[in-house]
Amino acid sequence: SLLHVLEHAGISTLWRDNQSGCKGVCDGLDIQKLDDATTPGLCADGRCMDEILLSDLAAQVRAKPGDRVVVLHQLGSHGPSYFERYPAQFERFKPVCKTADLGSCSRQNIVNAY
């Protein structure tokens, strides 16, 4: 992968994961799995908000001198339940669709959620 090429060129890499792994892209590199963290306010019921990727990020960047690439692998907007992936205080456009049954929401409410 490109990350392995960067490592070979002397640029350190770090893969911070809030999803289901890297599917081989980050094998053999520095990896931090954060999707099973228990940070109050960011994690509940075995799932973390993508914001968990930012926790302690500055310290991780400073941990190794020189050039560094950090990949933040987000849970992101996969699937119809995006409304569950960010806290209510980050809702910018309202009202939002708050169900995985998108057929029961207006187009505008779906757009607002994303």
PDB file of N, CA and C in Angstrom:
ATOM      1  N   SER A   1       0.840  -1.188   0.000  1.00  0.00           N
ATOM      2  CA  SER A   1       0.000   0.000   0.000  1.00  0.00           C
ATOM      3  C   SER A   1       0.882   1.248   0.000  1.00  0.00           C
ATOM      4  N   LEU A   2       0.282   2.380  -0.260  1.00  0.00           N
ATOM      5  CA  LEU A   2       1.002   3.650  -0.224  1.00  0.00           C
ATOM      6  C   LEU A   2       1.621   3.876   1.152  1.00  0.00           C
ATOM      7  N   LEU A   3       0.922   3.445   2.199  1.00  0.00           N
ATOM      8  CA  LEU A   3       1.458   3.622   3.551  1.00  0.00           C
ATOM      9  C   LEU A   3       2.763   2.855   3.729  1.00  0.00           C
ATOM     10  N   HIS A   4       2.859   1.678   3.159  1.00  0.00           N
ATOM     11  CA  HIS A   4       4.096   0.897   3.241  1.00  0.00           C
ATOM     12  C   HIS A   4       5.216   1.569   2.445  1.00  0.00           C
ATOM     13  N   VAL A   5       4.877   2.176   1.319  1.00  0.00           N
ATOM     14  CA  VAL A   5       5.863   2.921   0.530  1.00  0.00           C
ATOM     15  C   VAL A   5       6.391   4.095   1.350  1.00  0.00           C
ATOM     16  N   LEU A   6       5.496   4.812   2.026  1.00  0.00           N
ATOM     17  CA  LEU A   6       5.918   5.929   2.875  1.00  0.00           C
ATOM     18  C   LEU A   6       6.841   5.453   3.986  1.00  0.00           C
ATOM     19  N   GLU A   7       6.484   4.369   4.644  1.00  0.00           N
ATOM     20  CA  GLU A   7       7.332   3.801   5.696  1.00  0.00           C
ATOM     21  C   GLU A   7       8.713   3.456   5.138  1.00  0.00           C
ATOM     22  N   HIS A   8       8.740   2.847   3.972  1.00  0.00           N
ATOM     23  CA  HIS A   8      10.005   2.465   3.343  1.00  0.00           C
ATOM     24  C   HIS A   8      10.854   3.704   3.038  1.00  0.00           C
ATOM     25  N   ALA A   9      10.196   4.833   2.754  1.00  0.00           N
ATOM     26  CA  ALA A   9      10.890   6.088   2.458  1.00  0.00           C
ATOM     27  C   ALA A   9      11.294   6.832   3.727  1.00  0.00           C
ATOM     28  N   GLY A  10      11.002   6.258   4.893  1.00  0.00           N
ATOM     29  CA  GLY A  10      11.410   6.877   6.149  1.00  0.00           C
ATOM     30  C   GLY A  10      10.370   7.779   6.788  1.00  0.00           C
ATOM     31  N   ILE A  11       9.162   7.764   6.272  1.00  0.00           N
ATOM     32  CA  ILE A  11       8.076   8.561   6.853  1.00  0.00           C
ATOM     33  C   ILE A  11       7.245   7.628   7.722  1.00  0.00           C
ATOM     34  N   SER A  12       7.190   7.924   9.007  1.00  0.00           N
ATOM     35  CA  SER A  12       6.441   7.030   9.896  1.00  0.00           C
ATOM     36  C   SER A  12       4.943   7.196   9.673  1.00  0.00           C
ATOM     37  N   THR A  13       4.215   6.123   9.881  1.00  0.00           N
ATOM     38  CA  THR A  13       2.767   6.142   9.697  1.00  0.00           C
ATOM     39  C   THR A  13       2.081   5.622  10.955  1.00  0.00           C
ATOM     40  N   LEU A  14       0.871   6.075  11.144  1.00  0.00           N
ATOM     41  CA  LEU A  14       0.035   5.601  12.242  1.00  0.00           C
ATOM     42  C   LEU A  14      -1.382   5.474  11.719  1.00  0.00           C
ATOM     43  N   TRP A  15      -1.984   4.319  11.921  1.00  0.00           N
ATOM     44  CA  TRP A  15      -3.367   4.059  11.516  1.00  0.00           C
ATOM     45  C   TRP A  15      -4.207   4.043  12.780  1.00  0.00           C
ATOM     46  N   ARG A  16      -5.116   5.019  12.930  1.00  0.00           N
ATOM     47  CA  ARG A  16      -6.034   5.063  14.070  1.00  0.00           C
ATOM     48  C   ARG A  16      -7.392   4.617  13.552  1.00  0.00           C
ATOM     49  N   ASP A  17      -7.926   3.566  14.138  1.00  0.00           N
ATOM     50  CA  ASP A  17      -9.086   2.887  13.571  1.00  0.00           C
ATOM     51  C   ASP A  17     -10.307   2.956  14.485  1.00  0.00           C
ATOM     52  N   ASN A  18     -11.422   3.411  13.922  1.00  0.00           N
ATOM     53  CA  ASN A  18     -12.702   3.380  14.629  1.00  0.00           C
ATOM     54  C   ASN A  18     -13.707   2.565  13.816  1.00  0.00           C
ATOM     55  N   GLN A  19     -13.193   1.615  13.058  1.00  0.00           N
ATOM     56  CA  GLN A  19     -14.074   0.805  12.236  1.00  0.00           C
ATOM     57  C   GLN A  19     -13.714  -0.655  12.398  1.00  0.00           C
ATOM     58  N   SER A  20     -13.760  -1.383  11.360  1.00  0.00           N
ATOM     59  CA  SER A  20     -13.563  -2.835  11.439  1.00  0.00           C
ATOM     60  C   SER A  20     -12.196  -3.265  10.936  1.00  0.00           C
ATOM     61  N   GLY A  21     -11.210  -2.424  11.083  1.00  0.00           N
ATOM     62  CA  GLY A  21      -9.872  -2.775  10.641  1.00  0.00           C
ATOM     63  C   GLY A  21      -9.533  -2.167   9.297  1.00  0.00           C
ATOM     64  N   CYS A  22      -8.343  -2.501   8.822  1.00  0.00           N
ATOM     65  CA  CYS A  22      -7.831  -1.856   7.609  1.00  0.00           C
ATOM     66  C   CYS A  22      -7.830  -2.757   6.384  1.00  0.00           C
ATOM     67  N   LYS A  23      -8.337  -3.969   6.527  1.00  0.00           N
ATOM     68  CA  LYS A  23      -8.424  -4.906   5.391  1.00  0.00           C
ATOM     69  C   LYS A  23      -7.070  -5.094   4.709  1.00  0.00           C
ATOM     70  N   GLY A  24      -6.003  -5.142   5.513  1.00  0.00           N
ATOM     71  CA  GLY A  24      -4.664  -5.394   4.995  1.00  0.00           C
ATOM     72  C   GLY A  24      -3.865  -4.165   4.630  1.00  0.00           C
ATOM     73  N   VAL A  25      -4.520  -3.015   4.496  1.00  0.00           N
ATOM     74  CA  VAL A  25      -3.832  -1.798   4.077  1.00  0.00           C
ATOM     75  C   VAL A  25      -2.781  -1.368   5.101  1.00  0.00           C
ATOM     76  N   CYS A  26      -3.033  -1.605   6.376  1.00  0.00           N
ATOM     77  CA  CYS A  26      -2.115  -1.145   7.419  1.00  0.00           C
ATOM     78  C   CYS A  26      -1.358  -2.286   8.098  1.00  0.00           C
ATOM     79  N   ASP A  27      -1.431  -3.477   7.556  1.00  0.00           N
ATOM     80  CA  ASP A  27      -0.735  -4.613   8.165  1.00  0.00           C
ATOM     81  C   ASP A  27       0.754  -4.315   8.317  1.00  0.00           C
ATOM     82  N   GLY A  28       1.282  -4.560   9.502  1.00  0.00           N
ATOM     83  CA  GLY A  28       2.696  -4.344   9.774  1.00  0.00           C
ATOM     84  C   GLY A  28       3.052  -2.928  10.159  1.00  0.00           C
ATOM     85  N   LEU A  29       2.083  -2.029  10.201  1.00  0.00           N
ATOM     86  CA  LEU A  29       2.323  -0.634  10.571  1.00  0.00           C
ATOM     87  C   LEU A  29       1.835  -0.387  11.991  1.00  0.00           C
ATOM     88  N   ASP A  30       2.155   0.800  12.534  1.00  0.00           N
ATOM     89  CA  ASP A  30       1.619   1.173  13.844  1.00  0.00           C
ATOM     90  C   ASP A  30       0.108   1.332  13.723  1.00  0.00           C
ATOM     91  N   ILE A  31      -0.632   0.616  14.569  1.00  0.00           N
ATOM     92  CA  ILE A  31      -2.099   0.637  14.528  1.00  0.00           C
ATOM     93  C   ILE A  31      -2.629   0.887  15.931  1.00  0.00           C
ATOM     94  N   GLN A  32      -3.622   1.752  16.031  1.00  0.00           N
ATOM     95  CA  GLN A  32      -4.347   1.961  17.281  1.00  0.00           C
ATOM     96  C   GLN A  32      -5.820   1.701  17.009  1.00  0.00           C
ATOM     97  N   LYS A  33      -6.346   0.627  17.585  1.00  0.00           N
ATOM     98  CA  LYS A  33      -7.774   0.323  17.454  1.00  0.00           C
ATOM     99  C   LYS A  33      -8.516   1.050  18.563  1.00  0.00           C
ATOM    100  N   LEU A  34      -9.402   1.934  18.186  1.00  0.00           N
ATOM    101  CA  LEU A  34     -10.126   2.738  19.159  1.00  0.00           C
ATOM    102  C   LEU A  34     -11.607   2.407  19.197  1.00  0.00           C
ATOM    103  N   ASP A  35     -12.071   1.529  18.324  1.00  0.00           N
ATOM    104  CA  ASP A  35     -13.503   1.242  18.246  1.00  0.00           C
ATOM    105  C   ASP A  35     -14.023   0.475  19.451  1.00  0.00           C
ATOM    106  N   ASP A  36     -13.129  -0.067  20.259  1.00  0.00           N
ATOM    107  CA  ASP A  36     -13.577  -0.785  21.455  1.00  0.00           C
ATOM    108  C   ASP A  36     -13.235  -0.033  22.739  1.00  0.00           C
ATOM    109  N   ALA A  37     -12.933   1.252  22.609  1.00  0.00           N
ATOM    110  CA  ALA A  37     -12.636   2.078  23.783  1.00  0.00           C
ATOM    111  C   ALA A  37     -13.896   2.248  24.631  1.00  0.00           C
ATOM    112  N   THR A  38     -13.711   2.730  25.834  1.00  0.00           N
ATOM    113  CA  THR A  38     -14.845   2.930  26.747  1.00  0.00           C
ATOM    114  C   THR A  38     -14.879   4.362  27.268  1.00  0.00           C
ATOM    115  N   THR A  39     -14.402   5.298  26.482  1.00  0.00           N
ATOM    116  CA  THR A  39     -14.323   6.696  26.888  1.00  0.00           C
ATOM    117  C   THR A  39     -15.716   7.276  27.104  1.00  0.00           C
ATOM    118  N   PRO A  40     -16.025   7.711  28.335  1.00  0.00           N
ATOM    119  CA  PRO A  40     -17.347   8.294  28.598  1.00  0.00           C
ATOM    120  C   PRO A  40     -17.601   9.507  27.698  1.00  0.00           C
ATOM    121  N   GLY A  41     -18.809   9.610  27.199  1.00  0.00           N
ATOM    122  CA  GLY A  41     -19.183  10.716  26.328  1.00  0.00           C
ATOM    123  C   GLY A  41     -18.865  10.475  24.864  1.00  0.00           C
ATOM    124  N   LEU A  42     -17.934   9.564  24.588  1.00  0.00           N
ATOM    125  CA  LEU A  42     -17.578   9.250  23.205  1.00  0.00           C
ATOM    126  C   LEU A  42     -17.929   7.822  22.825  1.00  0.00           C
ATOM    127  N   CYS A  43     -18.051   6.950  23.828  1.00  0.00           N
ATOM    128  CA  CYS A  43     -18.315   5.538  23.565  1.00  0.00           C
ATOM    129  C   CYS A  43     -19.460   5.043  24.435  1.00  0.00           C
ATOM    130  N   ALA A  44     -20.311   4.237  23.839  1.00  0.00           N
ATOM    131  CA  ALA A  44     -21.419   3.617  24.575  1.00  0.00           C
ATOM    132  C   ALA A  44     -21.899   2.406  23.796  1.00  0.00           C
ATOM    133  N   ASP A  45     -22.325   1.400  24.509  1.00  0.00           N
ATOM    134  CA  ASP A  45     -22.897   0.197  23.895  1.00  0.00           C
ATOM    135  C   ASP A  45     -21.971  -0.439  22.858  1.00  0.00           C
ATOM    136  N   GLY A  46     -20.664  -0.429  23.136  1.00  0.00           N
ATOM    137  CA  GLY A  46     -19.712  -1.078  22.247  1.00  0.00           C
ATOM    138  C   GLY A  46     -19.399  -0.328  20.969  1.00  0.00           C
ATOM    139  N   ARG A  47     -19.740   0.946  20.910  1.00  0.00           N
ATOM    140  CA  ARG A  47     -19.497   1.751  19.712  1.00  0.00           C
ATOM    141  C   ARG A  47     -19.015   3.133  20.131  1.00  0.00           C
ATOM    142  N   CYS A  48     -18.066   3.678  19.378  1.00  0.00           N
ATOM    143  CA  CYS A  48     -17.533   5.010  19.676  1.00  0.00           C
ATOM    144  C   CYS A  48     -17.854   5.981  18.544  1.00  0.00           C
ATOM    145  N   MET A  49     -18.042   7.229  18.911  1.00  0.00           N
ATOM    146  CA  MET A  49     -18.188   8.289  17.917  1.00  0.00           C
ATOM    147  C   MET A  49     -16.830   8.475  17.242  1.00  0.00           C
ATOM    148  N   ASP A  50     -16.823   8.948  15.998  1.00  0.00           N
ATOM    149  CA  ASP A  50     -15.559   9.172  15.297  1.00  0.00           C
ATOM    150  C   ASP A  50     -14.664  10.176  16.010  1.00  0.00           C
ATOM    151  N   GLU A  51     -15.243  11.013  16.829  1.00  0.00           N
ATOM    152  CA  GLU A  51     -14.474  11.991  17.599  1.00  0.00           C
ATOM    153  C   GLU A  51     -13.394  11.323  18.454  1.00  0.00           C
ATOM    154  N   ILE A  52     -13.562  10.047  18.777  1.00  0.00           N
ATOM    155  CA  ILE A  52     -12.565   9.311  19.565  1.00  0.00           C
ATOM    156  C   ILE A  52     -11.205   9.327  18.864  1.00  0.00           C
ATOM    157  N   LEU A  53     -11.205   9.431  17.543  1.00  0.00           N
ATOM    158  CA  LEU A  53      -9.961   9.449  16.778  1.00  0.00           C
ATOM    159  C   LEU A  53      -9.114  10.679  17.084  1.00  0.00           C
ATOM    160  N   LEU A  54      -9.751  11.731  17.572  1.00  0.00           N
ATOM    161  CA  LEU A  54      -9.028  12.965  17.887  1.00  0.00           C
ATOM    162  C   LEU A  54      -8.447  12.965  19.293  1.00  0.00           C
ATOM    163  N   SER A  55      -8.932  12.070  20.148  1.00  0.00           N
ATOM    164  CA  SER A  55      -8.441  12.051  21.522  1.00  0.00           C
ATOM    165  C   SER A  55      -6.967  11.659  21.523  1.00  0.00           C
ATOM    166  N   ASP A  56      -6.171  12.462  22.168  1.00  0.00           N
ATOM    167  CA  ASP A  56      -4.734  12.225  22.308  1.00  0.00           C
ATOM    168  C   ASP A  56      -3.997  12.282  20.966  1.00  0.00           C
ATOM    169  N   LEU A  57      -4.618  12.846  19.938  1.00  0.00           N
ATOM    170  CA  LEU A  57      -3.995  12.877  18.618  1.00  0.00           C
ATOM    171  C   LEU A  57      -2.709  13.703  18.611  1.00  0.00           C
ATOM    172  N   ALA A  58      -2.727  14.869  19.236  1.00  0.00           N
ATOM    173  CA  ALA A  58      -1.533  15.725  19.246  1.00  0.00           C
ATOM    174  C   ALA A  58      -0.342  14.995  19.858  1.00  0.00           C
ATOM    175  N   ALA A  59      -0.566  14.290  20.947  1.00  0.00           N
ATOM    176  CA  ALA A  59       0.518  13.539  21.589  1.00  0.00           C
ATOM    177  C   ALA A  59       1.019  12.423  20.678  1.00  0.00           C
ATOM    178  N   GLN A  60       0.114  11.781  19.958  1.00  0.00           N
ATOM    179  CA  GLN A  60       0.513  10.711  19.046  1.00  0.00           C
ATOM    180  C   GLN A  60       1.361  11.249  17.894  1.00  0.00           C
ATOM    181  N   VAL A  61       1.015  12.434  17.412  1.00  0.00           N
ATOM    182  CA  VAL A  61       1.782  13.048  16.327  1.00  0.00           C
ATOM    183  C   VAL A  61       3.184  13.400  16.814  1.00  0.00           C
ATOM    184  N   ARG A  62       3.272  13.922  18.037  1.00  0.00           N
ATOM    185  CA  ARG A  62       4.571  14.303  18.601  1.00  0.00           C
ATOM    186  C   ARG A  62       5.400  13.105  19.057  1.00  0.00           C
ATOM    187  N   ALA A  63       4.805  11.947  19.155  1.00  0.00           N
ATOM    188  CA  ALA A  63       5.484  10.773  19.723  1.00  0.00           C
ATOM    189  C   ALA A  63       6.704  10.340  18.918  1.00  0.00           C
ATOM    190  N   LYS A  64       6.700  10.599  17.642  1.00  0.00           N
ATOM    191  CA  LYS A  64       7.843  10.232  16.803  1.00  0.00           C
ATOM    192  C   LYS A  64       8.332  11.479  16.081  1.00  0.00           C
ATOM    193  N   PRO A  65       9.629  11.754  16.157  1.00  0.00           N
ATOM    194  CA  PRO A  65      10.162  12.936  15.461  1.00  0.00           C
ATOM    195  C   PRO A  65      10.154  12.723  13.946  1.00  0.00           C
ATOM    196  N   GLY A  66      10.190  13.811  13.219  1.00  0.00           N
ATOM    197  CA  GLY A  66      10.244  13.734  11.762  1.00  0.00           C
ATOM    198  C   GLY A  66       8.870  13.722  11.129  1.00  0.00           C
ATOM    199  N   ASP A  67       8.873  13.438   9.848  1.00  0.00           N
ATOM    200  CA  ASP A  67       7.621  13.420   9.091  1.00  0.00           C
ATOM    201  C   ASP A  67       6.773  12.224   9.506  1.00  0.00           C
ATOM    202  N   ARG A  68       5.462  12.461   9.546  1.00  0.00           N
ATOM    203  CA  ARG A  68       4.555  11.394   9.963  1.00  0.00           C
ATOM    204  C   ARG A  68       3.214  11.554   9.260  1.00  0.00           C
ATOM    205  N   VAL A  69       2.647  10.446   8.843  1.00  0.00           N
ATOM    206  CA  VAL A  69       1.305  10.418   8.267  1.00  0.00           C
ATOM    207  C   VAL A  69       0.412   9.675   9.247  1.00  0.00           C
ATOM    208  N   VAL A  70      -0.714  10.298   9.586  1.00  0.00           N
ATOM    209  CA  VAL A  70      -1.677   9.666  10.483  1.00  0.00           C
ATOM    210  C   VAL A  70      -2.985   9.492   9.716  1.00  0.00           C
ATOM    211  N   VAL A  71      -3.461   8.257   9.660  1.00  0.00           N
ATOM    212  CA  VAL A  71      -4.732   7.953   9.002  1.00  0.00           C
ATOM    213  C   VAL A  71      -5.795   7.827  10.085  1.00  0.00           C
ATOM    214  N   LEU A  72      -6.883   8.570   9.940  1.00  0.00           N
ATOM    215  CA  LEU A  72      -8.013   8.491  10.863  1.00  0.00           C
ATOM    216  C   LEU A  72      -9.124   7.724  10.148  1.00  0.00           C
ATOM    217  N   HIS A  73      -9.236   6.435  10.448  1.00  0.00           N
ATOM    218  CA  HIS A  73     -10.214   5.574   9.780  1.00  0.00           C
ATOM    219  C   HIS A  73     -11.541   5.662  10.529  1.00  0.00           C
ATOM    220  N   GLN A  74     -12.438   6.457   9.997  1.00  0.00           N
ATOM    221  CA  GLN A  74     -13.711   6.747  10.645  1.00  0.00           C
ATOM    222  C   GLN A  74     -14.741   5.663  10.391  1.00  0.00           C
ATOM    223  N   LEU A  75     -15.647   5.546  11.345  1.00  0.00           N
ATOM    224  CA  LEU A  75     -16.837   4.743  11.109  1.00  0.00           C
ATOM    225  C   LEU A  75     -17.626   5.421   9.996  1.00  0.00           C
ATOM    226  N   GLY A  76     -17.707   6.727  10.063  1.00  0.00           N
ATOM    227  CA  GLY A  76     -18.225   7.529   8.972  1.00  0.00           C
ATOM    228  C   GLY A  76     -19.697   7.391   8.688  1.00  0.00           C
ATOM    229  N   SER A  77     -20.036   7.577   7.426  1.00  0.00           N
ATOM    230  CA  SER A  77     -21.437   7.679   7.025  1.00  0.00           C
ATOM    231  C   SER A  77     -21.968   6.418   6.370  1.00  0.00           C
ATOM    232  N   HIS A  78     -21.358   5.272   6.634  1.00  0.00           N
ATOM    233  CA  HIS A  78     -21.845   4.025   6.044  1.00  0.00           C
ATOM    234  C   HIS A  78     -23.229   3.686   6.588  1.00  0.00           C
ATOM    235  N   GLY A  79     -24.116   3.315   5.700  1.00  0.00           N
ATOM    236  CA  GLY A  79     -25.424   2.833   6.121  1.00  0.00           C
ATOM    237  C   GLY A  79     -26.400   3.928   6.490  1.00  0.00           C
ATOM    238  N   PRO A  80     -27.608   3.532   6.794  1.00  0.00           N
ATOM    239  CA  PRO A  80     -28.684   4.494   7.023  1.00  0.00           C
ATOM    240  C   PRO A  80     -28.743   5.077   8.436  1.00  0.00           C
ATOM    241  N   SER A  81     -27.908   4.641   9.340  1.00  0.00           N
ATOM    242  CA  SER A  81     -28.000   5.101  10.737  1.00  0.00           C
ATOM    243  C   SER A  81     -26.953   6.148  11.079  1.00  0.00           C
ATOM    244  N   TYR A  82     -26.664   7.024  10.138  1.00  0.00           N
ATOM    245  CA  TYR A  82     -25.632   8.038  10.373  1.00  0.00           C
ATOM    246  C   TYR A  82     -25.964   8.920  11.575  1.00  0.00           C
ATOM    247  N   PHE A  83     -27.231   9.132  11.837  1.00  0.00           N
ATOM    248  CA  PHE A  83     -27.642   9.972  12.969  1.00  0.00           C
ATOM    249  C   PHE A  83     -27.103   9.448  14.295  1.00  0.00           C
ATOM    250  N   GLU A  84     -26.736   8.176  14.362  1.00  0.00           N
ATOM    251  CA  GLU A  84     -26.192   7.589  15.591  1.00  0.00           C
ATOM    252  C   GLU A  84     -24.686   7.802  15.721  1.00  0.00           C
ATOM    253  N   ARG A  85     -24.064   8.399  14.737  1.00  0.00           N
ATOM    254  CA  ARG A  85     -22.605   8.485  14.706  1.00  0.00           C
ATOM    255  C   ARG A  85     -22.061   9.833  15.129  1.00  0.00           C
ATOM    256  N   TYR A  86     -22.940  10.727  15.528  1.00  0.00           N
ATOM    257  CA  TYR A  86     -22.477  12.009  16.060  1.00  0.00           C
ATOM    258  C   TYR A  86     -23.443  12.447  17.151  1.00  0.00           C
ATOM    259  N   PRO A  87     -22.930  13.175  18.146  1.00  0.00           N
ATOM    260  CA  PRO A  87     -23.800  13.624  19.233  1.00  0.00           C
ATOM    261  C   PRO A  87     -24.750  14.729  18.769  1.00  0.00           C
ATOM    262  N   ALA A  88     -25.846  14.862  19.467  1.00  0.00           N
ATOM    263  CA  ALA A  88     -26.883  15.839  19.095  1.00  0.00           C
ATOM    264  C   ALA A  88     -26.340  17.261  18.988  1.00  0.00           C
ATOM    265  N   GLN A  89     -25.343  17.600  19.796  1.00  0.00           N
ATOM    266  CA  GLN A  89     -24.833  18.977  19.743  1.00  0.00           C
ATOM    267  C   GLN A  89     -24.154  19.306  18.407  1.00  0.00           C
ATOM    268  N   PHE A  90     -23.882  18.297  17.580  1.00  0.00           N
ATOM    269  CA  PHE A  90     -23.290  18.536  16.270  1.00  0.00           C
ATOM    270  C   PHE A  90     -24.327  18.586  15.153  1.00  0.00           C
ATOM    271  N   GLU A  91     -25.582  18.482  15.477  1.00  0.00           N
ATOM    272  CA  GLU A  91     -26.625  18.639  14.460  1.00  0.00           C
ATOM    273  C   GLU A  91     -26.646  20.096  14.031  1.00  0.00           C
ATOM    274  N   ARG A  92     -26.361  20.353  12.764  1.00  0.00           N
ATOM    275  CA  ARG A  92     -26.328  21.724  12.256  1.00  0.00           C
ATOM    276  C   ARG A  92     -27.593  22.068  11.475  1.00  0.00           C
ATOM    277  N   PHE A  93     -28.161  21.090  10.818  1.00  0.00           N
ATOM    278  CA  PHE A  93     -29.348  21.303   9.997  1.00  0.00           C
ATOM    279  C   PHE A  93     -30.453  20.441  10.570  1.00  0.00           C
ATOM    280  N   LYS A  94     -31.588  21.051  10.847  1.00  0.00           N
ATOM    281  CA  LYS A  94     -32.670  20.332  11.517  1.00  0.00           C
ATOM    282  C   LYS A  94     -33.964  20.541  10.758  1.00  0.00           C
ATOM    283  N   PRO A  95     -34.882  19.633  10.931  1.00  0.00           N
ATOM    284  CA  PRO A  95     -34.827  18.380  11.694  1.00  0.00           C
ATOM    285  C   PRO A  95     -34.058  17.316  10.919  1.00  0.00           C
ATOM    286  N   VAL A  96     -33.555  16.315  11.644  1.00  0.00           N
ATOM    287  CA  VAL A  96     -32.804  15.230  11.024  1.00  0.00           C
ATOM    288  C   VAL A  96     -33.604  13.933  11.078  1.00  0.00           C
ATOM    289  N   CYS A  97     -33.314  13.058  10.144  1.00  0.00           N
ATOM    290  CA  CYS A  97     -33.913  11.726  10.137  1.00  0.00           C
ATOM    291  C   CYS A  97     -33.263  10.918  11.252  1.00  0.00           C
ATOM    292  N   LYS A  98     -34.049  10.411  12.181  1.00  0.00           N
ATOM    293  CA  LYS A  98     -33.524   9.668  13.329  1.00  0.00           C
ATOM    294  C   LYS A  98     -34.003   8.226  13.329  1.00  0.00           C
ATOM    295  N   THR A  99     -33.976   7.609  12.161  1.00  0.00           N
ATOM    296  CA  THR A  99     -34.338   6.203  12.039  1.00  0.00           C
ATOM    297  C   THR A  99     -33.541   5.584  10.895  1.00  0.00           C
ATOM    298  N   ALA A 100     -33.298   4.285  10.986  1.00  0.00           N
ATOM    299  CA  ALA A 100     -32.628   3.579   9.890  1.00  0.00           C
ATOM    300  C   ALA A 100     -33.599   3.311   8.739  1.00  0.00           C
ATOM    301  N   ASP A 101     -34.894   3.496   8.981  1.00  0.00           N
ATOM    302  CA  ASP A 101     -35.913   3.322   7.943  1.00  0.00           C
ATOM    303  C   ASP A 101     -36.041   4.634   7.175  1.00  0.00           C
ATOM    304  N   LEU A 102     -35.146   4.845   6.209  1.00  0.00           N
ATOM    305  CA  LEU A 102     -35.109   6.118   5.495  1.00  0.00           C
ATOM    306  C   LEU A 102     -36.396   6.407   4.739  1.00  0.00           C
ATOM    307  N   GLY A 103     -37.159   5.374   4.402  1.00  0.00           N
ATOM    308  CA  GLY A 103     -38.424   5.563   3.704  1.00  0.00           C
ATOM    309  C   GLY A 103     -39.451   6.316   4.529  1.00  0.00           C
ATOM    310  N   SER A 104     -39.261   6.362   5.835  1.00  0.00           N
ATOM    311  CA  SER A 104     -40.210   7.073   6.697  1.00  0.00           C
ATOM    312  C   SER A 104     -39.788   8.521   6.951  1.00  0.00           C
ATOM    313  N   CYS A 105     -38.703   8.957   6.329  1.00  0.00           N
ATOM    314  CA  CYS A 105     -38.212  10.329   6.509  1.00  0.00           C
ATOM    315  C   CYS A 105     -38.332  11.102   5.203  1.00  0.00           C
ATOM    316  N   SER A 106     -38.451  12.397   5.329  1.00  0.00           N
ATOM    317  CA  SER A 106     -38.457  13.236   4.132  1.00  0.00           C
ATOM    318  C   SER A 106     -37.033  13.308   3.578  1.00  0.00           C
ATOM    319  N   ARG A 107     -36.938  13.618   2.303  1.00  0.00           N
ATOM    320  CA  ARG A 107     -35.621  13.754   1.679  1.00  0.00           C
ATOM    321  C   ARG A 107     -34.804  14.803   2.425  1.00  0.00           C
ATOM    322  N   GLN A 108     -35.415  15.916   2.776  1.00  0.00           N
ATOM    323  CA  GLN A 108     -34.699  16.997   3.450  1.00  0.00           C
ATOM    324  C   GLN A 108     -34.174  16.556   4.814  1.00  0.00           C
ATOM    325  N   ASN A 109     -34.952  15.787   5.559  1.00  0.00           N
ATOM    326  CA  ASN A 109     -34.496  15.314   6.869  1.00  0.00           C
ATOM    327  C   ASN A 109     -33.318  14.353   6.734  1.00  0.00           C
ATOM    328  N   ILE A 110     -33.319  13.558   5.673  1.00  0.00           N
ATOM    329  CA  ILE A 110     -32.183  12.661   5.418  1.00  0.00           C
ATOM    330  C   ILE A 110     -30.942  13.488   5.098  1.00  0.00           C
ATOM    331  N   VAL A 111     -31.090  14.464   4.211  1.00  0.00           N
ATOM    332  CA  VAL A 111     -29.968  15.348   3.866  1.00  0.00           C
ATOM    333  C   VAL A 111     -29.467  16.064   5.115  1.00  0.00           C
ATOM    334  N   ASN A 112     -30.374  16.544   5.945  1.00  0.00           N
ATOM    335  CA  ASN A 112     -29.976  17.245   7.172  1.00  0.00           C
ATOM    336  C   ASN A 112     -29.150  16.357   8.093  1.00  0.00           C
ATOM    337  N   ALA A 113     -29.481  15.079   8.155  1.00  0.00           N
ATOM    338  CA  ALA A 113     -28.760  14.158   9.038  1.00  0.00           C
ATOM    339  C   ALA A 113     -27.324  13.954   8.582  1.00  0.00           C
ATOM    340  N   TYR A 114     -27.105  13.999   7.278  1.00  0.00           N
ATOM    341  CA  TYR A 114     -25.767  13.767   6.749  1.00  0.00           C
ATOM    342  C   TYR A 114     -24.992  15.047   6.600  1.00  0.00           C
TER     343      TYR A 114
END
